[in-house]
Amino acid sequence: AEQYSDEWQLGGTCSIVSMRGRAGEGKPLLNAKELREAYRLMADPECGKLLPADATITERAACNFKVMIGQPVDIPGGAVLRTCMGAPQLKNILRGTDAEADAMVAEQDVPVLRKLAI
């Protein structure tokens, strides 16, 4: 993960998170065309069938559900994919305990990031 300056943040809480991706460690950042393909695959509930034959059952299961994320956006410095948190999720995190927030992230965000990583 790379830390960027907060020049795009207004206020103390960002509910939209912009992510840049790489096809592997040490590889260049993905461009807008490549991120559009990642966006398409995230919405495909059966993209696990596209994995190589040696993919594990866990990897296939991580891919076989539909995920809606923001479309790729070109911003200064390169293209990004965006994820966001709706008002109900943000309210629950702000009003809940750290343990509740951690549980929400584990339940809702980790599967999305796991699919995106594959």
PDB file of C-alpha atoms in Angstrom, residues 7-110:
ATOM      1  CA  GLU A   7      -5.017  16.820  -1.142  1.00  0.00           C
ATOM      2  CA  TRP A   8      -8.195  15.048  -2.356  1.00  0.00           C
ATOM      3  CA  GLN A   9      -9.785  14.806   1.077  1.00  0.00           C
ATOM      4  CA  LEU A  10     -12.215  17.370   2.392  1.00  0.00           C
ATOM      5  CA  GLY A  11     -13.221  17.001   6.018  1.00  0.00           C
ATOM      6  CA  GLY A  12     -12.190  14.309   8.439  1.00  0.00           C
ATOM      7  CA  THR A  13     -13.863  11.219   6.952  1.00  0.00           C
ATOM      8  CA  CYS A  14     -13.670   9.916   3.416  1.00  0.00           C
ATOM      9  CA  SER A  15     -16.510   7.621   2.400  1.00  0.00           C
ATOM     10  CA  ILE A  16     -15.045   7.240  -1.100  1.00  0.00           C
ATOM     11  CA  VAL A  17     -11.760   5.391  -1.337  1.00  0.00           C
ATOM     12  CA  SER A  18      -9.736   5.531  -4.552  1.00  0.00           C
ATOM     13  CA  MET A  19      -7.475   2.557  -5.245  1.00  0.00           C
ATOM     14  CA  ARG A  20      -4.715   2.080  -7.756  1.00  0.00           C
ATOM     15  CA  GLY A  21      -3.858  -1.479  -8.683  1.00  0.00           C
ATOM     16  CA  ARG A  22      -0.948  -3.501  -9.998  1.00  0.00           C
ATOM     17  CA  ALA A  23      -0.955  -6.848 -11.787  1.00  0.00           C
ATOM     18  CA  GLY A  24       1.683  -8.021  -9.328  1.00  0.00           C
ATOM     19  CA  GLU A  25       4.386  -6.805  -7.012  1.00  0.00           C
ATOM     20  CA  GLY A  26       6.829  -4.535  -8.829  1.00  0.00           C
ATOM     21  CA  LYS A  27       4.554  -4.232 -11.890  1.00  0.00           C
ATOM     22  CA  PRO A  28       3.398  -0.852 -13.216  1.00  0.00           C
ATOM     23  CA  LEU A  29       0.111   0.639 -12.093  1.00  0.00           C
ATOM     24  CA  LEU A  30      -2.904  -0.516 -14.089  1.00  0.00           C
ATOM     25  CA  ASN A  31      -4.192   1.956 -16.655  1.00  0.00           C
ATOM     26  CA  ALA A  32      -7.844   2.928 -17.191  1.00  0.00           C
ATOM     27  CA  LYS A  33      -8.437   0.177 -19.788  1.00  0.00           C
ATOM     28  CA  GLU A  34      -7.065  -2.507 -17.461  1.00  0.00           C
ATOM     29  CA  LEU A  35      -9.101  -1.139 -14.547  1.00  0.00           C
ATOM     30  CA  ARG A  36     -12.260  -1.264 -16.703  1.00  0.00           C
ATOM     31  CA  GLU A  37     -11.604  -4.988 -17.183  1.00  0.00           C
ATOM     32  CA  ALA A  38     -11.174  -5.419 -13.408  1.00  0.00           C
ATOM     33  CA  TYR A  39     -14.449  -3.516 -12.911  1.00  0.00           C
ATOM     34  CA  ARG A  40     -16.219  -5.851 -15.364  1.00  0.00           C
ATOM     35  CA  LEU A  41     -14.844  -8.959 -13.676  1.00  0.00           C
ATOM     36  CA  MET A  42     -15.846  -7.715 -10.211  1.00  0.00           C
ATOM     37  CA  ALA A  43     -19.482  -7.582 -11.408  1.00  0.00           C
ATOM     38  CA  ASP A  44     -19.285 -11.087 -12.924  1.00  0.00           C
ATOM     39  CA  PRO A  45     -20.673 -13.594 -10.393  1.00  0.00           C
ATOM     40  CA  GLU A  46     -19.054 -16.502 -12.258  1.00  0.00           C
ATOM     41  CA  CYS A  47     -15.587 -15.147 -13.050  1.00  0.00           C
ATOM     42  CA  GLY A  48     -14.033 -17.942 -10.974  1.00  0.00           C
ATOM     43  CA  LYS A  49     -14.343 -20.126 -14.085  1.00  0.00           C
ATOM     44  CA  LEU A  50     -11.711 -17.895 -15.709  1.00  0.00           C
ATOM     45  CA  LEU A  51      -9.082 -18.815 -13.120  1.00  0.00           C
ATOM     46  CA  PRO A  52      -6.309 -21.235 -14.092  1.00  0.00           C
ATOM     47  CA  ALA A  53      -6.915 -24.961 -13.587  1.00  0.00           C
ATOM     48  CA  ASP A  54      -4.652 -25.014 -10.521  1.00  0.00           C
ATOM     49  CA  ALA A  55      -6.708 -22.341  -8.673  1.00  0.00           C
ATOM     50  CA  THR A  56      -7.884 -23.461  -5.258  1.00  0.00           C
ATOM     51  CA  ILE A  57     -11.498 -23.929  -4.211  1.00  0.00           C
ATOM     52  CA  THR A  58     -11.024 -20.956  -1.880  1.00  0.00           C
ATOM     53  CA  GLU A  59      -9.841 -18.734  -4.751  1.00  0.00           C
ATOM     54  CA  ARG A  60     -12.782 -19.793  -6.916  1.00  0.00           C
ATOM     55  CA  ALA A  61     -15.260 -19.158  -4.095  1.00  0.00           C
ATOM     56  CA  ALA A  62     -13.727 -15.733  -3.528  1.00  0.00           C
ATOM     57  CA  CYS A  63     -14.478 -14.845  -7.154  1.00  0.00           C
ATOM     58  CA  ASN A  64     -17.958 -16.284  -7.575  1.00  0.00           C
ATOM     59  CA  PHE A  65     -20.151 -13.459  -6.327  1.00  0.00           C
ATOM     60  CA  LYS A  66     -21.194 -10.135  -7.786  1.00  0.00           C
ATOM     61  CA  VAL A  67     -19.455  -7.027  -6.501  1.00  0.00           C
ATOM     62  CA  MET A  68     -20.483  -3.533  -7.516  1.00  0.00           C
ATOM     63  CA  ILE A  69     -17.710  -0.987  -7.196  1.00  0.00           C
ATOM     64  CA  GLY A  70     -17.183   2.421  -8.745  1.00  0.00           C
ATOM     65  CA  GLN A  71     -16.115   2.641 -12.356  1.00  0.00           C
ATOM     66  CA  PRO A  72     -12.523   3.568 -13.115  1.00  0.00           C
ATOM     67  CA  VAL A  73     -11.824   7.296 -12.986  1.00  0.00           C
ATOM     68  CA  ASP A  74      -8.866   9.161 -14.430  1.00  0.00           C
ATOM     69  CA  ILE A  75      -7.502  11.602 -11.862  1.00  0.00           C
ATOM     70  CA  PRO A  76      -4.152  13.371 -11.768  1.00  0.00           C
ATOM     71  CA  GLY A  77      -1.498  10.719 -11.328  1.00  0.00           C
ATOM     72  CA  GLY A  78      -3.384   7.941 -13.117  1.00  0.00           C
ATOM     73  CA  ALA A  79      -6.572   5.915 -13.164  1.00  0.00           C
ATOM     74  CA  VAL A  80      -8.214   4.606  -9.983  1.00  0.00           C
ATOM     75  CA  LEU A  81     -11.057   2.309  -8.997  1.00  0.00           C
ATOM     76  CA  ARG A  82     -13.348   3.705  -6.359  1.00  0.00           C
ATOM     77  CA  THR A  83     -15.154   2.010  -3.556  1.00  0.00           C
ATOM     78  CA  CYS A  84     -17.543   3.808  -1.311  1.00  0.00           C
ATOM     79  CA  MET A  85     -19.378   3.457   1.918  1.00  0.00           C
ATOM     80  CA  GLY A  86     -23.060   4.280   2.059  1.00  0.00           C
ATOM     81  CA  ALA A  87     -24.582   6.529   4.702  1.00  0.00           C
ATOM     82  CA  PRO A  88     -25.938   3.587   6.773  1.00  0.00           C
ATOM     83  CA  GLN A  89     -22.503   1.934   6.945  1.00  0.00           C
ATOM     84  CA  LEU A  90     -20.778   5.200   7.847  1.00  0.00           C
ATOM     85  CA  LYS A  91     -23.386   5.937  10.545  1.00  0.00           C
ATOM     86  CA  ASN A  92     -22.948   2.461  12.031  1.00  0.00           C
ATOM     87  CA  ILE A  93     -19.171   2.810  12.124  1.00  0.00           C
ATOM     88  CA  LEU A  94     -19.313   6.264  13.725  1.00  0.00           C
ATOM     89  CA  ARG A  95     -21.903   5.256  16.333  1.00  0.00           C
ATOM     90  CA  GLY A  96     -20.629   1.754  16.996  1.00  0.00           C
ATOM     91  CA  THR A  97     -17.679   0.405  18.882  1.00  0.00           C
ATOM     92  CA  ASP A  98     -14.338  -0.394  17.332  1.00  0.00           C
ATOM     93  CA  ALA A  99     -15.208  -4.104  17.570  1.00  0.00           C
ATOM     94  CA  GLU A 100     -18.467  -3.516  15.656  1.00  0.00           C
ATOM     95  CA  ALA A 101     -16.639  -1.517  12.991  1.00  0.00           C
ATOM     96  CA  ASP A 102     -14.005  -4.241  12.668  1.00  0.00           C
ATOM     97  CA  ALA A 103     -16.741  -6.886  12.329  1.00  0.00           C
ATOM     98  CA  MET A 104     -18.473  -4.850   9.619  1.00  0.00           C
ATOM     99  CA  VAL A 105     -15.226  -4.487   7.671  1.00  0.00           C
ATOM    100  CA  ALA A 106     -14.506  -8.218   7.984  1.00  0.00           C
ATOM    101  CA  GLU A 107     -18.008  -9.167   6.861  1.00  0.00           C
ATOM    102  CA  GLN A 108     -18.508  -6.680   4.038  1.00  0.00           C
ATOM    103  CA  ASP A 109     -15.155  -5.330   2.850  1.00  0.00           C
ATOM    104  CA  VAL A 110     -12.733  -8.234   3.146  1.00  0.00           C
TER     105      VAL A 110
END
